[in-house]
PDB file of C-alpha atoms in Angstrom:
ATOM      1  CA  ASN N   1      30.580 -30.806 -58.468  1.00 79.00           C
ATOM      2  CA  ARG N   2      34.476 -29.056 -57.254  1.00 87.00           C
ATOM      3  CA  GLN N   3      34.843 -32.595 -54.535  1.00 91.00           C
ATOM      4  CA  LEU N   4      33.897 -34.469 -57.847  1.00 91.00           C
ATOM      5  CA  PHE N   5      37.124 -32.623 -59.307  1.00 94.00           C
ATOM      6  CA  GLN N   6      39.618 -32.806 -56.778  1.00 94.00           C
ATOM      7  CA  ASP N   7      38.450 -36.615 -56.300  1.00 95.00           C
ATOM      8  CA  ARG N   8      38.984 -37.049 -59.593  1.00 96.00           C
ATOM      9  CA  LEU N   9      42.326 -35.060 -61.092  1.00 97.00           C
ATOM     10  CA  GLU N  10      44.132 -37.054 -57.803  1.00 96.00           C
ATOM     11  CA  VAL N  11      42.708 -40.414 -58.963  1.00 96.00           C
ATOM     12  CA  ALA N  12      44.547 -38.728 -62.192  1.00 97.00           C
ATOM     13  CA  LEU N  13      47.816 -37.592 -60.998  1.00 97.00           C
ATOM     14  CA  ALA N  14      47.920 -41.323 -58.922  1.00 96.00           C
ATOM     15  CA  ARG N  15      47.597 -43.002 -62.220  1.00 95.00           C
ATOM     16  CA  ALA N  16      50.293 -40.984 -63.541  1.00 95.00           C
ATOM     17  CA  GLY N  17      52.787 -41.222 -61.689  1.00 91.00           C
ATOM     18  CA  ARG N  18      52.305 -45.135 -61.455  1.00 92.00           C
ATOM     19  CA  SER N  19      52.290 -45.570 -65.571  1.00 92.00           C
ATOM     20  CA  ARG N  20      54.759 -42.384 -65.945  1.00 87.00           C
ATOM     21  CA  ASN N  21      51.472 -40.635 -68.222  1.00 92.00           C
ATOM     22  CA  ARG N  22      50.543 -36.706 -67.908  1.00 96.00           C
ATOM     23  CA  VAL N  23      47.771 -34.915 -67.367  1.00 98.00           C
ATOM     24  CA  ALA N  24      46.243 -31.341 -68.694  1.00 98.00           C
ATOM     25  CA  VAL N  25      44.687 -29.513 -65.649  1.00 98.00           C
ATOM     26  CA  MET N  26      42.416 -27.049 -67.937  1.00 98.00           C
ATOM     27  CA  PHE N  27      40.339 -24.099 -66.380  1.00 98.00           C
ATOM     28  CA  ILE N  28      37.949 -22.479 -68.020  1.00 98.00           C
ATOM     29  CA  ASP N  29      36.518 -18.658 -67.320  1.00 97.00           C
ATOM     30  CA  LEU N  30      33.511 -17.439 -69.356  1.00 97.00           C
ATOM     31  CA  ASP N  31      34.649 -14.051 -70.950  1.00 94.00           C
ATOM     32  CA  HIS N  32      32.224 -11.369 -70.014  1.00 88.00           C
ATOM     33  CA  PHE N  33      29.545 -13.332 -68.057  1.00 92.00           C
ATOM     34  CA  LYS N  34      28.367 -10.770 -66.213  1.00 89.00           C
ATOM     35  CA  HIS N  35      26.914  -8.548 -68.445  1.00 87.00           C
ATOM     36  CA  VAL N  36      24.088 -11.970 -68.716  1.00 86.00           C
ATOM     37  CA  ASN N  37      23.399 -11.876 -65.726  1.00 86.00           C
ATOM     38  CA  ASP N  38      22.880  -8.200 -65.265  1.00 89.00           C
ATOM     39  CA  THR N  39      20.290  -7.999 -68.549  1.00 85.00           C
ATOM     40  CA  MET N  40      18.484 -11.553 -68.272  1.00 86.00           C
ATOM     41  CA  GLY N  41      18.837 -12.219 -64.183  1.00 88.00           C
ATOM     42  CA  HIS N  42      20.072 -14.656 -62.623  1.00 90.00           C
ATOM     43  CA  GLY N  43      17.792 -17.438 -64.272  1.00 91.00           C
ATOM     44  CA  ALA N  44      19.188 -17.076 -67.094  1.00 90.00           C
ATOM     45  CA  GLY N  45      22.591 -17.087 -65.818  1.00 92.00           C
ATOM     46  CA  ASP N  46      21.919 -20.757 -65.075  1.00 94.00           C
ATOM     47  CA  ARG N  47      20.268 -22.025 -68.031  1.00 93.00           C
ATOM     48  CA  ILE N  48      23.667 -20.365 -69.573  1.00 94.00           C
ATOM     49  CA  LEU N  49      25.910 -21.975 -67.594  1.00 95.00           C
ATOM     50  CA  ARG N  50      23.936 -25.092 -67.446  1.00 95.00           C
ATOM     51  CA  PHE N  51      24.582 -25.260 -72.089  1.00 95.00           C
ATOM     52  CA  VAL N  52      27.955 -24.358 -71.516  1.00 97.00           C
ATOM     53  CA  GLY N  53      28.669 -27.682 -69.073  1.00 96.00           C
ATOM     54  CA  GLU N  54      26.909 -29.741 -72.111  1.00 97.00           C
ATOM     55  CA  ARG N  55      29.197 -28.055 -74.341  1.00 97.00           C
ATOM     56  CA  VAL N  56      32.292 -28.405 -72.452  1.00 98.00           C
ATOM     57  CA  ARG N  57      31.170 -32.196 -72.067  1.00 97.00           C
ATOM     58  CA  GLY N  58      30.555 -32.479 -75.682  1.00 97.00           C
ATOM     59  CA  ALA N  59      34.266 -31.196 -76.632  1.00 97.00           C
ATOM     60  CA  VAL N  60      35.862 -33.787 -74.193  1.00 98.00           C
ATOM     61  CA  ARG N  61      36.804 -37.738 -74.457  1.00 97.00           C
ATOM     62  CA  ASN N  62      33.760 -39.608 -72.200  1.00 96.00           C
ATOM     63  CA  SER N  63      37.377 -40.550 -69.768  1.00 95.00           C
ATOM     64  CA  ASP N  64      38.200 -36.901 -69.137  1.00 97.00           C
ATOM     65  CA  THR N  65      36.038 -35.365 -65.945  1.00 97.00           C
ATOM     66  CA  VAL N  66      34.699 -31.406 -66.475  1.00 97.00           C
ATOM     67  CA  ALA N  67      33.125 -29.672 -63.574  1.00 96.00           C
ATOM     68  CA  ARG N  68      32.093 -26.160 -62.640  1.00 96.00           C
ATOM     69  CA  ILE N  69      33.935 -24.908 -59.786  1.00 93.00           C
ATOM     70  CA  GLY N  70      32.282 -22.148 -59.059  1.00 91.00           C
ATOM     71  CA  GLY N  71      30.576 -18.412 -60.569  1.00 92.00           C
ATOM     72  CA  ASP N  72      30.807 -18.938 -64.472  1.00 95.00           C
ATOM     73  CA  GLU N  73      34.671 -21.479 -63.845  1.00 97.00           C
ATOM     74  CA  PHE N  74      34.983 -24.791 -65.048  1.00 97.00           C
ATOM     75  CA  THR N  75      37.374 -27.240 -64.902  1.00 98.00           C
ATOM     76  CA  VAL N  76      38.624 -30.318 -67.008  1.00 98.00           C
ATOM     77  CA  VAL N  77      40.820 -32.678 -66.384  1.00 98.00           C
ATOM     78  CA  LEU N  78      42.225 -34.757 -68.918  1.00 98.00           C
ATOM     79  CA  PRO N  79      43.365 -37.617 -68.268  1.00 97.00           C
ATOM     80  CA  ASP N  80      46.750 -39.740 -69.899  1.00 95.00           C
ATOM     81  CA  ILE N  81      47.177 -36.678 -72.083  1.00 95.00           C
ATOM     82  CA  SER N  82      50.013 -37.158 -74.487  1.00 93.00           C
ATOM     83  CA  GLY N  83      51.381 -33.683 -74.487  1.00 92.00           C
ATOM     84  CA  PRO N  84      51.032 -30.549 -75.132  1.00 95.00           C
ATOM     85  CA  ALA N  85      49.975 -30.741 -78.526  1.00 95.00           C
ATOM     86  CA  PRO N  86      46.701 -32.745 -78.102  1.00 96.00           C
ATOM     87  CA  ALA N  87      45.811 -30.579 -74.726  1.00 96.00           C
ATOM     88  CA  ALA N  88      45.729 -27.305 -77.250  1.00 96.00           C
ATOM     89  CA  ARG N  89      43.752 -29.355 -79.565  1.00 97.00           C
ATOM     90  CA  VAL N  90      40.522 -30.026 -76.864  1.00 97.00           C
ATOM     91  CA  ALA N  91      40.817 -25.682 -76.494  1.00 98.00           C
ATOM     92  CA  CYS N  92      40.313 -25.432 -79.138  1.00 97.00           C
ATOM     93  CA  LYS N  93      37.293 -27.380 -79.383  1.00 97.00           C
ATOM     94  CA  ILE N  94      35.996 -25.841 -76.082  1.00 98.00           C
ATOM     95  CA  LEU N  95      36.360 -23.055 -77.995  1.00 97.00           C
ATOM     96  CA  GLY N  96      34.577 -23.906 -81.012  1.00 97.00           C
ATOM     97  CA  ALA N  97      32.013 -25.298 -79.195  1.00 96.00           C
ATOM     98  CA  MET N  98      31.512 -21.569 -77.790  1.00 95.00           C
ATOM     99  CA  ASP N  99      31.400 -20.067 -80.766  1.00 93.00           C
ATOM    100  CA  GLU N 100      27.266 -20.787 -81.144  1.00 93.00           C
ATOM    101  CA  PRO N 101      25.251 -18.596 -80.064  1.00 93.00           C
ATOM    102  CA  PHE N 102      24.083 -19.580 -76.456  1.00 90.00           C
ATOM    103  CA  GLU N 103      19.521 -19.061 -76.359  1.00 88.00           C
ATOM    104  CA  VAL N 104      17.535 -18.167 -73.760  1.00 83.00           C
ATOM    105  CA  ALA N 105      13.941 -16.800 -73.608  1.00 81.00           C
ATOM    106  CA  GLY N 106      14.190 -16.115 -77.227  1.00 87.00           C
ATOM    107  CA  HIS N 107      17.103 -14.428 -76.677  1.00 83.00           C
ATOM    108  CA  PRO N 108      20.507 -15.454 -77.989  1.00 88.00           C
ATOM    109  CA  PHE N 109      24.358 -14.611 -76.263  1.00 85.00           C
ATOM    110  CA  LEU N 110      27.232 -15.477 -77.941  1.00 90.00           C
ATOM    111  CA  LEU N 111      29.691 -15.623 -74.966  1.00 93.00           C
ATOM    112  CA  SER N 112      33.487 -16.466 -75.465  1.00 95.00           C
ATOM    113  CA  ALA N 113      35.457 -18.297 -72.854  1.00 97.00           C
ATOM    114  CA  SER N 114      39.391 -17.874 -71.891  1.00 98.00           C
ATOM    115  CA  ILE N 115      41.110 -21.205 -70.774  1.00 98.00           C
ATOM    116  CA  GLY N 116      44.858 -22.085 -69.077  1.00 98.00           C
ATOM    117  CA  VAL N 117      46.161 -25.686 -69.115  1.00 98.00           C
ATOM    118  CA  ALA N 118      48.792 -26.995 -66.867  1.00 98.00           C
ATOM    119  CA  LEU N 119      50.463 -30.149 -67.871  1.00 97.00           C
ATOM    120  CA  TYR N 120      51.658 -32.802 -64.938  1.00 97.00           C
ATOM    121  CA  PRO N 121      54.315 -33.349 -64.525  1.00 96.00           C
ATOM    122  CA  GLU N 122      55.630 -31.012 -66.061  1.00 95.00           C
ATOM    123  CA  ASP N 123      54.063 -28.005 -64.273  1.00 96.00           C
ATOM    124  CA  GLY N 124      53.450 -29.409 -62.055  1.00 96.00           C
ATOM    125  CA  ARG N 125      53.434 -32.272 -59.313  1.00 95.00           C
ATOM    126  CA  ASP N 126      50.417 -31.656 -56.870  1.00 96.00           C
ATOM    127  CA  ARG N 127      46.880 -30.973 -57.087  1.00 95.00           C
ATOM    128  CA  GLU N 128      47.648 -27.342 -55.629  1.00 96.00           C
ATOM    129  CA  SER N 129      50.108 -26.242 -58.265  1.00 96.00           C
ATOM    130  CA  LEU N 130      48.272 -27.486 -61.328  1.00 97.00           C
ATOM    131  CA  ILE N 131      45.311 -25.703 -60.685  1.00 96.00           C
ATOM    132  CA  ARG N 132      47.238 -22.665 -59.444  1.00 96.00           C
ATOM    133  CA  LYS N 133      49.155 -22.840 -63.169  1.00 97.00           C
ATOM    134  CA  ALA N 134      45.893 -22.916 -65.092  1.00 97.00           C
ATOM    135  CA  ASP N 135      44.354 -19.494 -63.472  1.00 97.00           C
ATOM    136  CA  ALA N 136      47.607 -17.999 -64.338  1.00 96.00           C
ATOM    137  CA  ALA N 137      47.473 -19.479 -67.464  1.00 97.00           C
ATOM    138  CA  MET N 138      44.174 -18.494 -67.845  1.00 97.00           C
ATOM    139  CA  TYR N 139      44.269 -15.086 -67.040  1.00 95.00           C
ATOM    140  CA  ARG N 140      47.098 -14.355 -69.419  1.00 96.00           C
ATOM    141  CA  ALA N 141      44.839 -16.228 -72.595  1.00 96.00           C
ATOM    142  CA  LYS N 142      42.527 -13.515 -71.317  1.00 95.00           C
ATOM    143  CA  ALA N 143      45.745 -10.586 -71.384  1.00 95.00           C
ATOM    144  CA  ALA N 144      45.726 -12.005 -74.847  1.00 94.00           C
ATOM    145  CA  GLY N 145      42.092 -11.004 -75.906  1.00 93.00           C
ATOM    146  CA  ARG N 146      40.246 -13.469 -74.567  1.00 93.00           C
ATOM    147  CA  SER N 147      38.608 -16.227 -76.173  1.00 95.00           C
ATOM    148  CA  THR N 148      41.438 -18.355 -75.690  1.00 96.00           C
ATOM    149  CA  TYR N 149      43.842 -20.771 -74.243  1.00 97.00           C
ATOM    150  CA  ARG N 150      47.652 -20.473 -73.068  1.00 97.00           C
ATOM    151  CA  LEU N 151      49.343 -23.311 -72.666  1.00 96.00           C
ATOM    152  CA  CYS N 152      51.489 -23.413 -68.497  1.00 90.00           C
ATOM    153  CA  ALA N 153      55.105 -24.763 -69.201  1.00 62.00           C
ATOM    154  CA  THR N 154      57.823 -24.397 -66.773  1.00 55.00           C
ATOM    155  CA  ASP N 155      61.530 -26.402 -66.920  1.00 45.00           C
ATOM    156  CA  GLY N 156      61.751 -28.075 -64.263  1.00 37.00           C
ATOM    157  CA  SER N 157      64.878 -26.913 -63.051  1.00 32.00           C
ATOM    158  CA  SER N 158      64.405 -23.593 -62.810  1.00 30.00           C
ATOM    159  CA  SER N 159      62.263 -21.703 -59.829  1.00 32.00           C
ATOM    160  CA  GLU N 160      61.177 -19.232 -62.716  1.00 35.00           C
ATOM    161  CA  PRO N 161      56.869 -18.334 -62.950  1.00 41.00           C
ATOM    162  CA  PRO N 162      55.331 -20.749 -65.664  1.00 45.00           C
ATOM    163  CA  VAL N 163      56.531 -19.782 -69.102  1.00 48.00           C
ATOM    164  CA  LEU N 164      53.476 -19.227 -70.925  1.00 50.00           C
ATOM    165  CA  ILE N 165      53.109 -21.255 -74.808  1.00 50.00           C
ATOM    166  CA  ASP N 166      50.937 -19.284 -77.633  1.00 49.00           C
ATOM    167  CA  GLU N 167      48.944 -21.363 -79.205  1.00 44.00           C
ATOM    168  CA  LEU N 168      50.732 -24.054 -80.976  1.00 41.00           C
TER     169      LEU N 168
END
């Protein structure tokens, strides 16, 4: 999944560079997922991770890429996106998909997610910088109380660290 994500992101960036479009990269981390593994076991946690992947997949377009890159972390590539507002709408849609409880072995679990979003070319022009900035934005979402998202935006002329924009 990680390699597929990286390959699709590289293709999206190359295409966006030629067509002058934007690409959004989302970094999603489940909030307090350790509790599921601790109380129900890793088998239940694995089932919930599959359910989360299905819900995230249902919240994005067919042309987008959803990948679980490890543990309880997912990434999304949104190629050909027009800007931060559509990326924010997708983030809200993903958060909304998490509102329904997940049921495993007759036990409902409420989970939330924290999402960070970085945009090409504003926040970075290569895979590594976009992933790093989306990850940093995700940690800011966690610090803001979890179950939210943060967009990362930089002024291309500045060497300042990313400035995060609150929800639109």
